[in-house]
PDB file of C-alpha atoms in Angstrom:
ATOM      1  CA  UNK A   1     113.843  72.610 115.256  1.00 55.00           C
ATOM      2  CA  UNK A   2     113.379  76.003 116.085  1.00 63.00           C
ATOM      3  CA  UNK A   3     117.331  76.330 117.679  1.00 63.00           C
ATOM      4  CA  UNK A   4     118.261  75.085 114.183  1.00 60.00           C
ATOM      5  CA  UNK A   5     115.520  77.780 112.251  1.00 64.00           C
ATOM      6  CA  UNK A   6     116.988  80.421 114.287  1.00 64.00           C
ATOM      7  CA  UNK A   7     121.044  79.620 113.757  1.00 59.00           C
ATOM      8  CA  UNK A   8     120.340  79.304 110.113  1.00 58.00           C
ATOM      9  CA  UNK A   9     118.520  82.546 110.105  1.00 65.00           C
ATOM     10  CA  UNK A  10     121.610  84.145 112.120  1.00 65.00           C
ATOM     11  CA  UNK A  11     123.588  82.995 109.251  1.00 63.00           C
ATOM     12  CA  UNK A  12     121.932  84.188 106.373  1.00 63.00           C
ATOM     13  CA  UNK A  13     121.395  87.660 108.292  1.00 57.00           C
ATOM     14  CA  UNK A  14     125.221  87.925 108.855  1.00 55.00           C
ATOM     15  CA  UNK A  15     125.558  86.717 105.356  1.00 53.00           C
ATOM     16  CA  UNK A  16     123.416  89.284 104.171  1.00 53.00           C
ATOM     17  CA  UNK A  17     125.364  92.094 105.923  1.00 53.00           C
ATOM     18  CA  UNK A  18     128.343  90.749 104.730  1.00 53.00           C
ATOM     19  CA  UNK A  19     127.799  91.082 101.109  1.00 50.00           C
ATOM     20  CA  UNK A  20     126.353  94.728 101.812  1.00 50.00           C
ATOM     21  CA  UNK A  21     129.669  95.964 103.332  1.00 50.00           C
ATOM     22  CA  UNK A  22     131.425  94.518 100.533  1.00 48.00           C
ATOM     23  CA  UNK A  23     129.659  96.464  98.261  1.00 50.00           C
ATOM     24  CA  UNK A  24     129.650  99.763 100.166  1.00 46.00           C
ATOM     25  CA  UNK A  25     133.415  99.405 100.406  1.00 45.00           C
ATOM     26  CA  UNK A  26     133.417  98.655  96.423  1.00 45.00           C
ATOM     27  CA  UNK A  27     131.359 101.070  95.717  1.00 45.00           C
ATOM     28  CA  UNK A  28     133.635 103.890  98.108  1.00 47.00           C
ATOM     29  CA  UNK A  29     136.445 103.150  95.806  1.00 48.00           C
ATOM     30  CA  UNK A  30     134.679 104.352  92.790  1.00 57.00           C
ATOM     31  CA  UNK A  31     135.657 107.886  91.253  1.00 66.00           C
ATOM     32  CA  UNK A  32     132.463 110.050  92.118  1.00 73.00           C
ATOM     33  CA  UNK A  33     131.363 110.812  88.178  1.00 82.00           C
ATOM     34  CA  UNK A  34     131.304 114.230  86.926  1.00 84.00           C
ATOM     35  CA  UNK A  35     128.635 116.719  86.406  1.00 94.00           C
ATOM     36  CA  UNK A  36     126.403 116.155  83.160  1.00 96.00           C
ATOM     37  CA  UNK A  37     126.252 118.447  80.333  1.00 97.00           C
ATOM     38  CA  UNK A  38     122.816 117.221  77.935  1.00 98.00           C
ATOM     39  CA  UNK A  39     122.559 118.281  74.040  1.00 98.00           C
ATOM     40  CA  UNK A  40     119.173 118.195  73.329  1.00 98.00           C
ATOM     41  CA  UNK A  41     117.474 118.697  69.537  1.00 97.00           C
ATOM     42  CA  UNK A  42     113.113 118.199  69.383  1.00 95.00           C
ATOM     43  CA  UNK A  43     113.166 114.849  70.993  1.00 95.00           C
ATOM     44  CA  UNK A  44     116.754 113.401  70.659  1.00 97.00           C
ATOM     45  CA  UNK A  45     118.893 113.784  73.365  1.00 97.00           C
ATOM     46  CA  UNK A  46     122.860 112.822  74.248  1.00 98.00           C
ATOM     47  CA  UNK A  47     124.573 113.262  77.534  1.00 96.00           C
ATOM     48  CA  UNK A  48     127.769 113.105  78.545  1.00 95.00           C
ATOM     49  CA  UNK A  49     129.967 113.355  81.423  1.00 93.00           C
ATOM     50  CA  UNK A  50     133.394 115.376  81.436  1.00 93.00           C
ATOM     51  CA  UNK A  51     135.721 115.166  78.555  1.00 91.00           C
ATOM     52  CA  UNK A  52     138.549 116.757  80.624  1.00 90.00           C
ATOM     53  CA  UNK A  53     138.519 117.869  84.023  1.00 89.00           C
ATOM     54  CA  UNK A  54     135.100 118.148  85.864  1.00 85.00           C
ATOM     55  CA  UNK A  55     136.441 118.240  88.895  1.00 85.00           C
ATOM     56  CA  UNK A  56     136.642 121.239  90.363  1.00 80.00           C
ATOM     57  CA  UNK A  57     140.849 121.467  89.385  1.00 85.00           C
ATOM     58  CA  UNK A  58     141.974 124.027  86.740  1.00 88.00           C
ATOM     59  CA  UNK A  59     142.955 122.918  83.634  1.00 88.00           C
ATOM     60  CA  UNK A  60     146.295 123.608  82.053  1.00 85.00           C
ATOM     61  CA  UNK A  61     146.078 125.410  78.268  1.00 82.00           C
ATOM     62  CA  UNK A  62     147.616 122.290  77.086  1.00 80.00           C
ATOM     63  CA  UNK A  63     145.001 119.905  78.146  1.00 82.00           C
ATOM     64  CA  UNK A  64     142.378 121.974  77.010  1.00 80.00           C
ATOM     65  CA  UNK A  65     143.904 121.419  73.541  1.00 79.00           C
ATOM     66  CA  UNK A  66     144.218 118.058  74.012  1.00 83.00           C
ATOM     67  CA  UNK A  67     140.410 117.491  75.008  1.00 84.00           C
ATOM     68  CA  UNK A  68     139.146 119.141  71.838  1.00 80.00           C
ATOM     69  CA  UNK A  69     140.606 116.477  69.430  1.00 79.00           C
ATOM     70  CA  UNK A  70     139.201 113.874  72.003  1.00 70.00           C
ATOM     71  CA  UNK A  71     137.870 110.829  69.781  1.00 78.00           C
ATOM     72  CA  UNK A  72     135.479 109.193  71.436  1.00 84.00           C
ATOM     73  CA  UNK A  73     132.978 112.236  71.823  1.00 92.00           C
ATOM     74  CA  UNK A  74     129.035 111.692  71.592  1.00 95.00           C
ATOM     75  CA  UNK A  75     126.806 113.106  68.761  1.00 96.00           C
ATOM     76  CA  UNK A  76     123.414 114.376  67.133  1.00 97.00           C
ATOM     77  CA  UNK A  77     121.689 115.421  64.244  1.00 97.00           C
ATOM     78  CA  UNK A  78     120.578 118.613  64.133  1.00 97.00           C
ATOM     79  CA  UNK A  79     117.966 120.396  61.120  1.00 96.00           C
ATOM     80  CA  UNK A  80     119.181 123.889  61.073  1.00 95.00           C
ATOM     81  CA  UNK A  81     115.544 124.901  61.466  1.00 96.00           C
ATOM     82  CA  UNK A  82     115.416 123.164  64.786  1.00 96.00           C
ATOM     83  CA  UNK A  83     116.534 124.607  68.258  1.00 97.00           C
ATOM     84  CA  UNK A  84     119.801 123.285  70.045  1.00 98.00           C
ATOM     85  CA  UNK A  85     118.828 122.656  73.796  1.00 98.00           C
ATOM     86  CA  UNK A  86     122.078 122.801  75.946  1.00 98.00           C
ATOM     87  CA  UNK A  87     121.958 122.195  79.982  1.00 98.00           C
ATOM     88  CA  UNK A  88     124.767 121.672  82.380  1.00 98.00           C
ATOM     89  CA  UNK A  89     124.315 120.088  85.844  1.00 97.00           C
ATOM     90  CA  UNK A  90     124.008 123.111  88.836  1.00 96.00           C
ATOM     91  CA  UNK A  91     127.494 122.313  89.937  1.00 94.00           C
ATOM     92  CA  UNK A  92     129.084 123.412  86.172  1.00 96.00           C
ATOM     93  CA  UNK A  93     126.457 126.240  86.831  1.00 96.00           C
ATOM     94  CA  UNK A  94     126.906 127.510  89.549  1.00 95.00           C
ATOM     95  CA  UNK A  95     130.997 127.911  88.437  1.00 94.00           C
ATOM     96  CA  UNK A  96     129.947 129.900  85.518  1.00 96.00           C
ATOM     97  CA  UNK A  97     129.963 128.345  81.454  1.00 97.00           C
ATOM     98  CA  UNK A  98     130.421 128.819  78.234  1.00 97.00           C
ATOM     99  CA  UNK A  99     129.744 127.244  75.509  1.00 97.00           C
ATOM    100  CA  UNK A 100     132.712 127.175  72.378  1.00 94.00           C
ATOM    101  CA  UNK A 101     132.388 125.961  68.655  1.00 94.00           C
ATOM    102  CA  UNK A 102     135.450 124.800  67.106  1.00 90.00           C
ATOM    103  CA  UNK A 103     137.028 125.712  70.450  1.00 88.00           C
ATOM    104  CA  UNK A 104     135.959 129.518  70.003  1.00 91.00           C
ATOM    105  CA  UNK A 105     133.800 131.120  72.537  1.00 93.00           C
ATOM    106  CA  UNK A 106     129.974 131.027  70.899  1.00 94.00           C
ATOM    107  CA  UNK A 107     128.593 132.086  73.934  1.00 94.00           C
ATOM    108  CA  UNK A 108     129.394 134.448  77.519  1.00 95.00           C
ATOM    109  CA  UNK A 109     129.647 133.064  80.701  1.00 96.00           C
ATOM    110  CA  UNK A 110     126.615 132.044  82.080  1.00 97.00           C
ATOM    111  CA  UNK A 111     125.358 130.705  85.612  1.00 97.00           C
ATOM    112  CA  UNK A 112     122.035 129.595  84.495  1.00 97.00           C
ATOM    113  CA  UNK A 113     121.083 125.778  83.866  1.00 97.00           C
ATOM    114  CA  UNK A 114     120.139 125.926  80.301  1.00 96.00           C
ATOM    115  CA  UNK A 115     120.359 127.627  76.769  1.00 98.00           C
ATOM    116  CA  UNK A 116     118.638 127.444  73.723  1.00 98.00           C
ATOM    117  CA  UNK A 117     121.020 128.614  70.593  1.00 97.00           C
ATOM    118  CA  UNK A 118     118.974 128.541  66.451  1.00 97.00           C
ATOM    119  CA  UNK A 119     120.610 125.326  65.170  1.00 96.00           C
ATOM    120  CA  UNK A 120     121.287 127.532  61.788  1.00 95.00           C
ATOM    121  CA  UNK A 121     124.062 128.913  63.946  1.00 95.00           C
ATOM    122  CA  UNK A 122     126.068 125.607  64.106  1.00 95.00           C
ATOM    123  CA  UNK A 123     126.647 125.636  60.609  1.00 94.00           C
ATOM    124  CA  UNK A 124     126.874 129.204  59.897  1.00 90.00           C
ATOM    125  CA  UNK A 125     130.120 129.864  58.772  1.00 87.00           C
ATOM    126  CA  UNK A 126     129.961 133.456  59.887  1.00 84.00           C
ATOM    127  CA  UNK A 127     130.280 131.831  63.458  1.00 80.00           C
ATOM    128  CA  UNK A 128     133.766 129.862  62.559  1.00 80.00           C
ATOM    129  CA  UNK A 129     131.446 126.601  61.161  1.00 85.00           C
ATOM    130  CA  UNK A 130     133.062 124.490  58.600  1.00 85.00           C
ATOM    131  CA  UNK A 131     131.244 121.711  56.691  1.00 87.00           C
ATOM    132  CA  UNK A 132     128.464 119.237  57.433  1.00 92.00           C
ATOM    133  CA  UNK A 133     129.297 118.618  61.306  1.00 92.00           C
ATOM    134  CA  UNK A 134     130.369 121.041  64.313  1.00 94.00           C
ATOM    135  CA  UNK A 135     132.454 120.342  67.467  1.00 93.00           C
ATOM    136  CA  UNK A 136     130.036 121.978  70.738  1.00 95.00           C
ATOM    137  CA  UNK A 137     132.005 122.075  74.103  1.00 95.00           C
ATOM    138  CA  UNK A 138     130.855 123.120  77.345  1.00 96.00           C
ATOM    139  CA  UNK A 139     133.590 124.955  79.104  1.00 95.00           C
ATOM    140  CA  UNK A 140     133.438 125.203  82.752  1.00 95.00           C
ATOM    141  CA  UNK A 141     134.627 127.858  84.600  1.00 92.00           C
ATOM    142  CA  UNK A 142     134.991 131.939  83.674  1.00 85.00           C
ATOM    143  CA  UNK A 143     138.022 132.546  83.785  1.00 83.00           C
ATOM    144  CA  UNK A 144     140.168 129.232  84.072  1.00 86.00           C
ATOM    145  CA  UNK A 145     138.630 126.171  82.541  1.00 91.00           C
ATOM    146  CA  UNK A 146     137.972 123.780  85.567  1.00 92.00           C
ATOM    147  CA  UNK A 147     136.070 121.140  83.402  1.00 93.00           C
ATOM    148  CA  UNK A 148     135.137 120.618  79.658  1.00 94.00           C
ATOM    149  CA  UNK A 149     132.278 118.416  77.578  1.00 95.00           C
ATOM    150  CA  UNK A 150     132.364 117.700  73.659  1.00 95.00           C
ATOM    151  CA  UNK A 151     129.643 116.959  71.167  1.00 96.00           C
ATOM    152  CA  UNK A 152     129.802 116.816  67.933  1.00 95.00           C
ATOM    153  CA  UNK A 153     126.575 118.385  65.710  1.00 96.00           C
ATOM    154  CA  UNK A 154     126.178 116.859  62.438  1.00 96.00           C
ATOM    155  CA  UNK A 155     124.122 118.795  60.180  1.00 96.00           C
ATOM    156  CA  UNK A 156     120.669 117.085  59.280  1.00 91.00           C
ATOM    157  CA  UNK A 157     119.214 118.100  55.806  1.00 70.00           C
TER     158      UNK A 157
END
Protein backbone atom coordinates (compact mmCIF):
# COMPACT_ATOMS: atom_id res chain seq x y z
CA UNK A 1 0.00 0.00 0.00
CA UNK A 2 2.42 2.46 0.73
CA UNK A 3 4.45 1.80 -2.97
CA UNK A 4 0.98 2.56 -4.39
CA UNK A 5 0.41 5.93 -1.79
CA UNK A 6 3.70 7.07 -2.86
CA UNK A 7 3.37 6.56 -6.98
CA UNK A 8 0.05 8.23 -6.76
CA UNK A 9 1.51 11.04 -4.80
CA UNK A 10 4.45 11.26 -7.53
CA UNK A 11 1.70 11.74 -9.91
CA UNK A 12 -0.32 14.31 -8.57
CA UNK A 13 3.05 16.27 -7.63
CA UNK A 14 4.17 16.10 -11.33
CA UNK A 15 0.64 16.91 -12.17
CA UNK A 16 0.70 19.76 -10.07
CA UNK A 17 3.91 21.18 -11.64
CA UNK A 18 2.60 20.59 -14.81
CA UNK A 19 -0.35 22.79 -14.71
CA UNK A 20 1.97 25.56 -13.01
CA UNK A 21 4.33 25.72 -16.05
CA UNK A 22 1.45 25.93 -18.21
CA UNK A 23 0.33 28.82 -16.65
CA UNK A 24 3.66 30.62 -16.24
CA UNK A 25 4.18 30.09 -19.96
CA UNK A 26 0.43 31.55 -20.50
CA UNK A 27 0.83 34.03 -18.43
CA UNK A 28 4.63 35.11 -20.25
CA UNK A 29 2.68 35.62 -23.36
CA UNK A 30 0.54 38.28 -21.93
CA UNK A 31 1.23 42.06 -22.92
CA UNK A 32 2.67 43.53 -19.54
CA UNK A 33 -0.39 46.28 -18.91
CA UNK A 34 0.34 49.84 -18.85
CA UNK A 35 0.86 52.30 -16.15
CA UNK A 36 -2.46 53.59 -14.37
CA UNK A 37 -3.66 57.03 -14.47
CA UNK A 38 -6.78 57.33 -11.43
CA UNK A 39 -9.53 60.29 -11.61
CA UNK A 40 -10.62 60.68 -8.35
CA UNK A 41 -13.77 63.14 -7.12
CA UNK A 42 -14.74 62.91 -2.84
CA UNK A 43 -15.14 59.22 -2.85
CA UNK A 44 -15.70 58.07 -6.52
CA UNK A 45 -12.94 56.92 -8.28
CA UNK A 46 -12.18 55.53 -12.15
CA UNK A 47 -8.96 54.14 -13.41
CA UNK A 48 -7.76 53.39 -16.46
CA UNK A 49 -4.92 52.03 -18.26
CA UNK A 50 -3.39 53.65 -21.55
CA UNK A 51 -5.62 54.93 -24.23
CA UNK A 52 -2.67 55.13 -26.70
CA UNK A 53 0.77 54.28 -26.18
CA UNK A 54 2.01 53.64 -22.55
CA UNK A 55 4.78 52.09 -23.49
CA UNK A 56 7.62 53.86 -23.36
CA UNK A 57 7.48 54.46 -27.64
CA UNK A 58 6.74 58.00 -28.97
CA UNK A 59 3.68 58.67 -30.38
CA UNK A 60 3.16 60.00 -33.86
CA UNK A 61 0.89 63.53 -34.03
CA UNK A 62 -1.53 61.46 -35.86
CA UNK A 63 -2.24 58.94 -33.25
CA UNK A 64 -2.46 61.36 -30.69
CA UNK A 65 -5.46 62.68 -32.67
CA UNK A 66 -6.79 59.57 -33.08
CA UNK A 67 -6.76 58.66 -29.21
CA UNK A 68 -8.73 61.76 -28.28
CA UNK A 69 -11.95 60.73 -30.16
CA UNK A 70 -11.34 57.20 -28.57
CA UNK A 71 -14.99 55.81 -27.68
CA UNK A 72 -14.77 53.61 -25.18
CA UNK A 73 -13.18 56.06 -22.51
CA UNK A 74 -14.18 55.82 -18.66
CA UNK A 75 -16.12 58.57 -16.74
CA UNK A 76 -17.27 60.59 -13.52
CA UNK A 77 -19.38 63.04 -12.12
CA UNK A 78 -17.95 65.84 -10.88
CA UNK A 79 -19.89 69.01 -8.59
CA UNK A 80 -17.94 71.97 -9.62
CA UNK A 81 -17.56 72.71 -5.92
CA UNK A 82 -15.69 69.49 -5.46
CA UNK A 83 -11.87 68.86 -6.06
CA UNK A 84 -10.63 66.72 -9.14
CA UNK A 85 -7.93 64.23 -7.73
CA UNK A 86 -5.62 63.14 -10.67
CA UNK A 87 -2.56 60.50 -10.07
CA UNK A 88 -0.44 58.73 -12.58
CA UNK A 89 1.58 55.57 -11.77
CA UNK A 90 5.64 56.57 -10.95
CA UNK A 91 6.61 55.22 -14.30
CA UNK A 92 4.23 58.10 -16.30
CA UNK A 93 5.92 60.22 -13.47
CA UNK A 94 8.93 59.86 -13.51
CA UNK A 95 8.75 60.68 -17.69
CA UNK A 96 7.20 63.94 -16.92
CA UNK A 97 2.97 64.75 -17.52
CA UNK A 98 0.57 66.84 -18.36
CA UNK A 99 -2.63 66.95 -18.11
CA UNK A 100 -4.91 68.47 -21.45
CA UNK A 101 -8.72 69.40 -21.65
CA UNK A 102 -10.22 69.16 -24.94
CA UNK A 103 -6.72 68.13 -26.04
CA UNK A 104 -5.24 71.63 -24.85
CA UNK A 105 -2.56 71.71 -22.31
CA UNK A 106 -4.49 72.59 -18.73
CA UNK A 107 -1.57 71.93 -16.93
CA UNK A 108 2.79 72.03 -17.16
CA UNK A 109 4.77 69.17 -17.07
CA UNK A 110 4.99 67.65 -13.94
CA UNK A 111 7.09 64.69 -12.32
CA UNK A 112 5.13 64.41 -9.22
CA UNK A 113 2.47 61.53 -8.54
CA UNK A 114 -0.57 63.55 -8.05
CA UNK A 115 -2.62 66.85 -8.63
CA UNK A 116 -5.51 68.34 -7.32
CA UNK A 117 -7.21 70.93 -10.02
CA UNK A 118 -11.00 73.10 -8.52
CA UNK A 119 -13.55 71.00 -10.46
CA UNK A 120 -15.14 74.63 -11.44
CA UNK A 121 -12.23 74.60 -13.85
CA UNK A 122 -13.57 71.66 -15.98
CA UNK A 123 -16.42 73.51 -17.00
CA UNK A 124 -15.11 76.91 -17.14
CA UNK A 125 -15.28 77.98 -20.46
CA UNK A 126 -12.48 80.45 -19.99
CA UNK A 127 -10.29 77.18 -19.94
CA UNK A 128 -11.61 75.89 -23.60
CA UNK A 129 -14.81 73.92 -21.63
CA UNK A 130 -17.86 73.43 -23.66
CA UNK A 131 -21.16 72.12 -22.24
CA UNK A 132 -22.20 69.70 -19.51
CA UNK A 133 -19.16 67.11 -19.88
CA UNK A 134 -15.22 67.56 -20.44
CA UNK A 135 -12.66 65.25 -22.14
CA UNK A 136 -9.37 64.98 -19.25
CA UNK A 137 -6.23 63.24 -20.78
CA UNK A 138 -3.11 62.45 -19.18
CA UNK A 139 -0.30 63.02 -21.58
CA UNK A 140 2.88 61.31 -20.95
CA UNK A 141 5.98 62.57 -21.77
CA UNK A 142 7.39 66.51 -22.05
CA UNK A 143 8.21 66.89 -25.01
CA UNK A 144 6.99 63.87 -27.26
CA UNK A 145 3.90 62.12 -26.08
CA UNK A 146 5.10 58.51 -25.16
CA UNK A 147 1.64 57.45 -23.68
CA UNK A 148 -1.91 59.00 -23.25
CA UNK A 149 -5.19 58.30 -20.79
CA UNK A 150 -8.85 59.75 -21.40
CA UNK A 151 -11.70 60.50 -19.06
CA UNK A 152 -14.47 62.08 -19.63
CA UNK A 153 -15.94 64.66 -16.63
CA UNK A 154 -19.55 65.10 -16.73
CA UNK A 155 -20.70 67.98 -14.88
CA UNK A 156 -22.82 67.09 -11.66
CA UNK A 157 -25.40 69.82 -10.60
Amino acid sequence: MNTLQSVVRRRRAVAVAGVVSAGLLVLSACDKPTPMATVTVGSDSVNSEATCGGEGDALKQSDLAGCLKDKGIKSISVDPDETVRIGVDPEIADKGWTILMNGQPLTDSSTKTYRTIPGSVFFNAQYGAQGNSTLVSIKEGEKDASGLWNFKLKKDA
